[in-house]
mmCIF file of C-alpha atoms in Angstrom:
data_model
loop_
_atom_site.group_PDB
_atom_site.id
_atom_site.type_symbol
_atom_site.label_atom_id
_atom_site.label_comp_id
_atom_site.label_asym_id
_atom_site.label_seq_id
_atom_site.Cartn_x
_atom_site.Cartn_y
_atom_site.Cartn_z
ATOM 1 C CA MET A 14 -10.302 25.082 24.685
ATOM 2 C CA GLN A 15 -14.010 24.621 25.371
ATOM 3 C CA GLU A 16 -14.815 25.774 21.854
ATOM 4 C CA PHE A 17 -12.412 23.207 20.427
ATOM 5 C CA LEU A 18 -13.956 20.401 22.486
ATOM 6 C CA ALA A 19 -17.430 21.558 21.454
ATOM 7 C CA PHE A 20 -16.325 21.462 17.801
ATOM 8 C CA LEU A 21 -14.992 17.908 18.246
ATOM 9 C CA ALA A 22 -18.249 16.823 19.844
ATOM 10 C CA ASP A 23 -20.377 18.465 17.150
ATOM 11 C CA GLN A 24 -18.261 17.207 14.259
ATOM 12 C CA TRP A 25 -17.377 13.746 15.574
ATOM 13 C CA ILE A 26 -17.914 12.064 12.185
ATOM 14 C CA LEU A 27 -15.545 14.503 10.488
ATOM 15 C CA VAL A 28 -12.983 13.995 13.264
ATOM 16 C CA ALA A 29 -13.286 10.196 12.987
ATOM 17 C CA VAL A 30 -12.759 10.310 9.216
ATOM 18 C CA PHE A 31 -9.743 12.580 9.696
ATOM 19 C CA ILE A 32 -8.204 10.172 12.221
ATOM 20 C CA VAL A 33 -8.746 7.174 9.917
ATOM 21 C CA VAL A 34 -7.213 8.969 6.919
ATOM 22 C CA LEU A 35 -4.281 10.144 9.017
ATOM 23 C CA ALA A 36 -3.694 6.596 10.300
ATOM 24 C CA MET A 37 -3.774 5.246 6.732
ATOM 25 C CA LEU A 38 -1.241 7.836 5.590
ATOM 26 C CA ILE A 39 1.082 7.113 8.485
ATOM 27 C CA ASN A 40 0.779 3.373 7.842
ATOM 28 C CA SER A 41 1.558 3.748 4.133
ATOM 29 C CA TYR A 42 4.795 5.580 4.945
ATOM 30 C CA LEU A 43 5.881 3.594 7.995
ATOM 31 C CA ALA A 44 4.946 0.046 6.919
ATOM 32 C CA PRO A 45 7.859 -0.362 4.472
ATOM 33 C CA VAL A 46 10.327 1.065 6.987
ATOM 34 C CA LEU A 47 9.109 -1.048 9.889
ATOM 35 C CA SER A 48 8.938 -4.244 7.821
ATOM 36 C CA GLY A 49 12.667 -4.227 7.086
ATOM 37 C CA VAL A 50 11.996 -4.400 3.350
ATOM 38 C CA THR A 51 13.737 -1.744 1.257
ATOM 39 C CA LEU A 52 11.967 -0.155 -1.708
ATOM 40 C CA ILE A 53 14.212 0.062 -4.763
ATOM 41 C CA LYS A 54 13.864 1.477 -8.251
ATOM 42 C CA PRO A 55 14.444 -0.620 -11.382
ATOM 43 C CA GLN A 56 17.962 0.755 -11.931
ATOM 44 C CA GLN A 57 18.937 -0.158 -8.369
ATOM 45 C CA ALA A 58 17.547 -3.649 -8.966
ATOM 46 C CA VAL A 59 19.729 -4.019 -12.071
ATOM 47 C CA GLU A 60 22.783 -3.038 -10.027
ATOM 48 C CA LEU A 61 21.955 -5.594 -7.323
ATOM 49 C CA ILE A 62 21.416 -8.298 -9.941
ATOM 50 C CA ASN A 63 24.659 -7.533 -11.777
ATOM 51 C CA ARG A 64 26.962 -6.750 -8.849
ATOM 52 C CA GLU A 65 25.660 -8.976 -6.070
ATOM 53 C CA GLU A 66 23.841 -11.767 -7.932
ATOM 54 C CA ALA A 67 20.536 -10.811 -6.345
ATOM 55 C CA LEU A 68 17.763 -13.358 -6.572
ATOM 56 C CA VAL A 69 14.597 -12.054 -8.231
ATOM 57 C CA VAL A 70 11.360 -13.617 -6.983
ATOM 58 C CA ASP A 71 8.212 -12.874 -8.979
ATOM 59 C CA VAL A 72 5.061 -13.270 -6.875
ATOM 60 C CA ARG A 73 2.539 -12.606 -9.650
ATOM 61 C CA SER A 74 0.038 -15.122 -11.016
ATOM 62 C CA GLU A 75 0.986 -17.792 -13.551
ATOM 63 C CA ASN A 76 -0.557 -15.854 -16.473
ATOM 64 C CA GLU A 77 1.091 -12.575 -15.506
ATOM 65 C CA PHE A 78 4.467 -14.284 -15.185
ATOM 66 C CA HIS A 79 4.232 -15.972 -18.590
ATOM 67 C CA ASN A 80 3.226 -12.705 -20.266
ATOM 68 C CA GLY A 81 6.663 -11.329 -19.377
ATOM 69 C CA HIS A 82 9.051 -11.505 -16.446
ATOM 70 C CA ILE A 83 12.510 -10.338 -15.448
ATOM 71 C CA VAL A 84 15.178 -12.636 -16.866
ATOM 72 C CA ASN A 85 16.108 -15.481 -14.474
ATOM 73 C CA ALA A 86 13.334 -14.562 -12.033
ATOM 74 C CA ARG A 87 11.980 -17.376 -9.896
ATOM 75 C CA HIS A 88 8.221 -17.629 -10.003
ATOM 76 C CA ILE A 89 6.514 -18.269 -6.674
ATOM 77 C CA PRO A 90 2.968 -16.876 -6.603
ATOM 78 C CA LEU A 91 2.221 -14.939 -3.431
ATOM 79 C CA GLU A 92 -0.407 -17.421 -2.263
ATOM 80 C CA PHE A 93 2.197 -20.247 -2.322
ATOM 81 C CA LEU A 94 5.156 -18.368 -0.844
ATOM 82 C CA GLU A 95 4.780 -19.731 2.699
ATOM 83 C CA GLN A 96 4.506 -23.305 1.394
ATOM 84 C CA ARG A 97 7.463 -22.985 -0.990
ATOM 85 C CA ILE A 98 9.793 -20.866 1.168
ATOM 86 C CA ASP A 99 12.197 -23.824 1.390
ATOM 87 C CA GLN A 100 13.021 -23.285 -2.308
ATOM 88 C CA LEU A 101 14.684 -20.023 -1.295
ATOM 89 C CA THR A 102 16.318 -20.844 2.040
ATOM 90 C CA GLN A 103 19.744 -21.581 0.540
ATOM 91 C CA ASN A 104 19.807 -17.938 -0.591
ATOM 92 C CA LYS A 105 19.186 -16.232 2.766
ATOM 93 C CA THR A 106 22.393 -14.197 2.567
ATOM 94 C CA LEU A 107 21.890 -13.023 -1.026
ATOM 95 C CA PRO A 108 19.839 -9.920 -1.779
ATOM 96 C CA VAL A 109 16.294 -10.946 -2.720
ATOM 97 C CA ILE A 110 14.272 -8.643 -4.969
ATOM 98 C CA LEU A 111 10.524 -9.200 -4.847
ATOM 99 C CA VAL A 112 8.499 -8.314 -7.911
ATOM 100 C CA CYS A 113 4.800 -8.089 -8.719
ATOM 101 C CA ALA A 114 2.844 -6.007 -11.219
ATOM 102 C CA SER A 115 2.848 -2.742 -9.253
ATOM 103 C CA GLY A 116 4.803 -3.305 -6.035
ATOM 104 C CA GLU A 117 1.785 -3.853 -3.791
ATOM 105 C CA ARG A 118 1.517 -7.666 -3.728
ATOM 106 C CA SER A 119 5.239 -8.038 -3.181
ATOM 107 C CA ARG A 120 5.087 -5.978 0.034
ATOM 108 C CA PRO A 121 3.537 -8.767 2.165
ATOM 109 C CA ALA A 122 5.923 -11.228 0.504
ATOM 110 C CA GLY A 123 8.790 -9.163 1.887
ATOM 111 C CA SER A 124 7.415 -9.440 5.394
ATOM 112 C CA THR A 125 7.131 -13.209 4.940
ATOM 113 C CA LEU A 126 10.768 -13.507 3.865
ATOM 114 C CA ARG A 127 11.963 -11.332 6.751
ATOM 115 C CA LYS A 128 9.973 -13.494 9.155
ATOM 116 C CA HIS A 129 11.828 -16.547 7.784
ATOM 117 C CA GLY A 130 15.253 -15.001 8.369
ATOM 118 C CA PHE A 131 16.110 -13.426 5.032
ATOM 119 C CA GLU A 132 18.416 -10.497 5.722
ATOM 120 C CA ARG A 133 18.441 -8.398 2.554
ATOM 121 C CA VAL A 134 14.936 -8.123 1.145
ATOM 122 C CA TYR A 135 13.996 -5.536 -1.472
ATOM 123 C CA ASN A 136 10.675 -4.646 -3.072
ATOM 124 C CA LEU A 137 10.746 -3.351 -6.646
ATOM 125 C CA SER A 138 8.877 -0.062 -6.396
ATOM 126 C CA GLY A 139 6.269 0.081 -9.148
ATOM 127 C CA GLY A 140 6.824 -3.596 -9.980
ATOM 128 C CA VAL A 141 7.021 -4.868 -13.534
ATOM 129 C CA MET A 142 5.207 -1.754 -14.750
ATOM 130 C CA ALA A 143 8.102 0.414 -13.520
ATOM 131 C CA TRP A 144 10.588 -2.085 -15.004
ATOM 132 C CA GLN A 145 8.913 -1.752 -18.423
ATOM 133 C CA HIS A 146 8.637 2.024 -18.064
ATOM 134 C CA ALA A 147 12.427 2.093 -17.548
ATOM 135 C CA ASN A 148 12.759 0.241 -20.894
ATOM 136 C CA LEU A 149 14.321 -2.803 -19.254
ATOM 137 C CA PRO A 150 13.886 -6.213 -20.896
ATOM 138 C CA LEU A 151 11.341 -8.867 -20.017
ATOM 139 C CA SER A 152 11.509 -12.527 -20.986
ATOM 140 C CA LYS A 153 8.619 -14.726 -22.081
ATOM 141 C CA LYS A 154 10.609 -17.952 -21.774
ATOM 142 C CA ARG A 155 9.179 -20.514 -19.404
#
């Protein structure tokens, strides 16, 4: 035990880096679970849209949205979501699918919706890139 403690004392920088990396890994796996936002694949999103009339909310920038978006998606850029949340409140019981380019920007949007009482919040894993990779259609209509 003394040797182990001596190692920790001698290699404190290495130990600190290990702890930080471990914390980041744990956070990356637990954050989606603890937030109440479910990660879904593009095919699951299609099923929710078709079977349960899920609302798709695209949180990308204006330019990204106009370059191609999921048909009938509502565009609310992430930086305006808090201010424009009232545009979605009539849909609190419907499934809401959040979309961005890769699935990272839509994660905090999911936490925002959960905080405002939305019950069924989903994050499209891989975002629009995964949607395109699955050969699903995008619209360029405004």
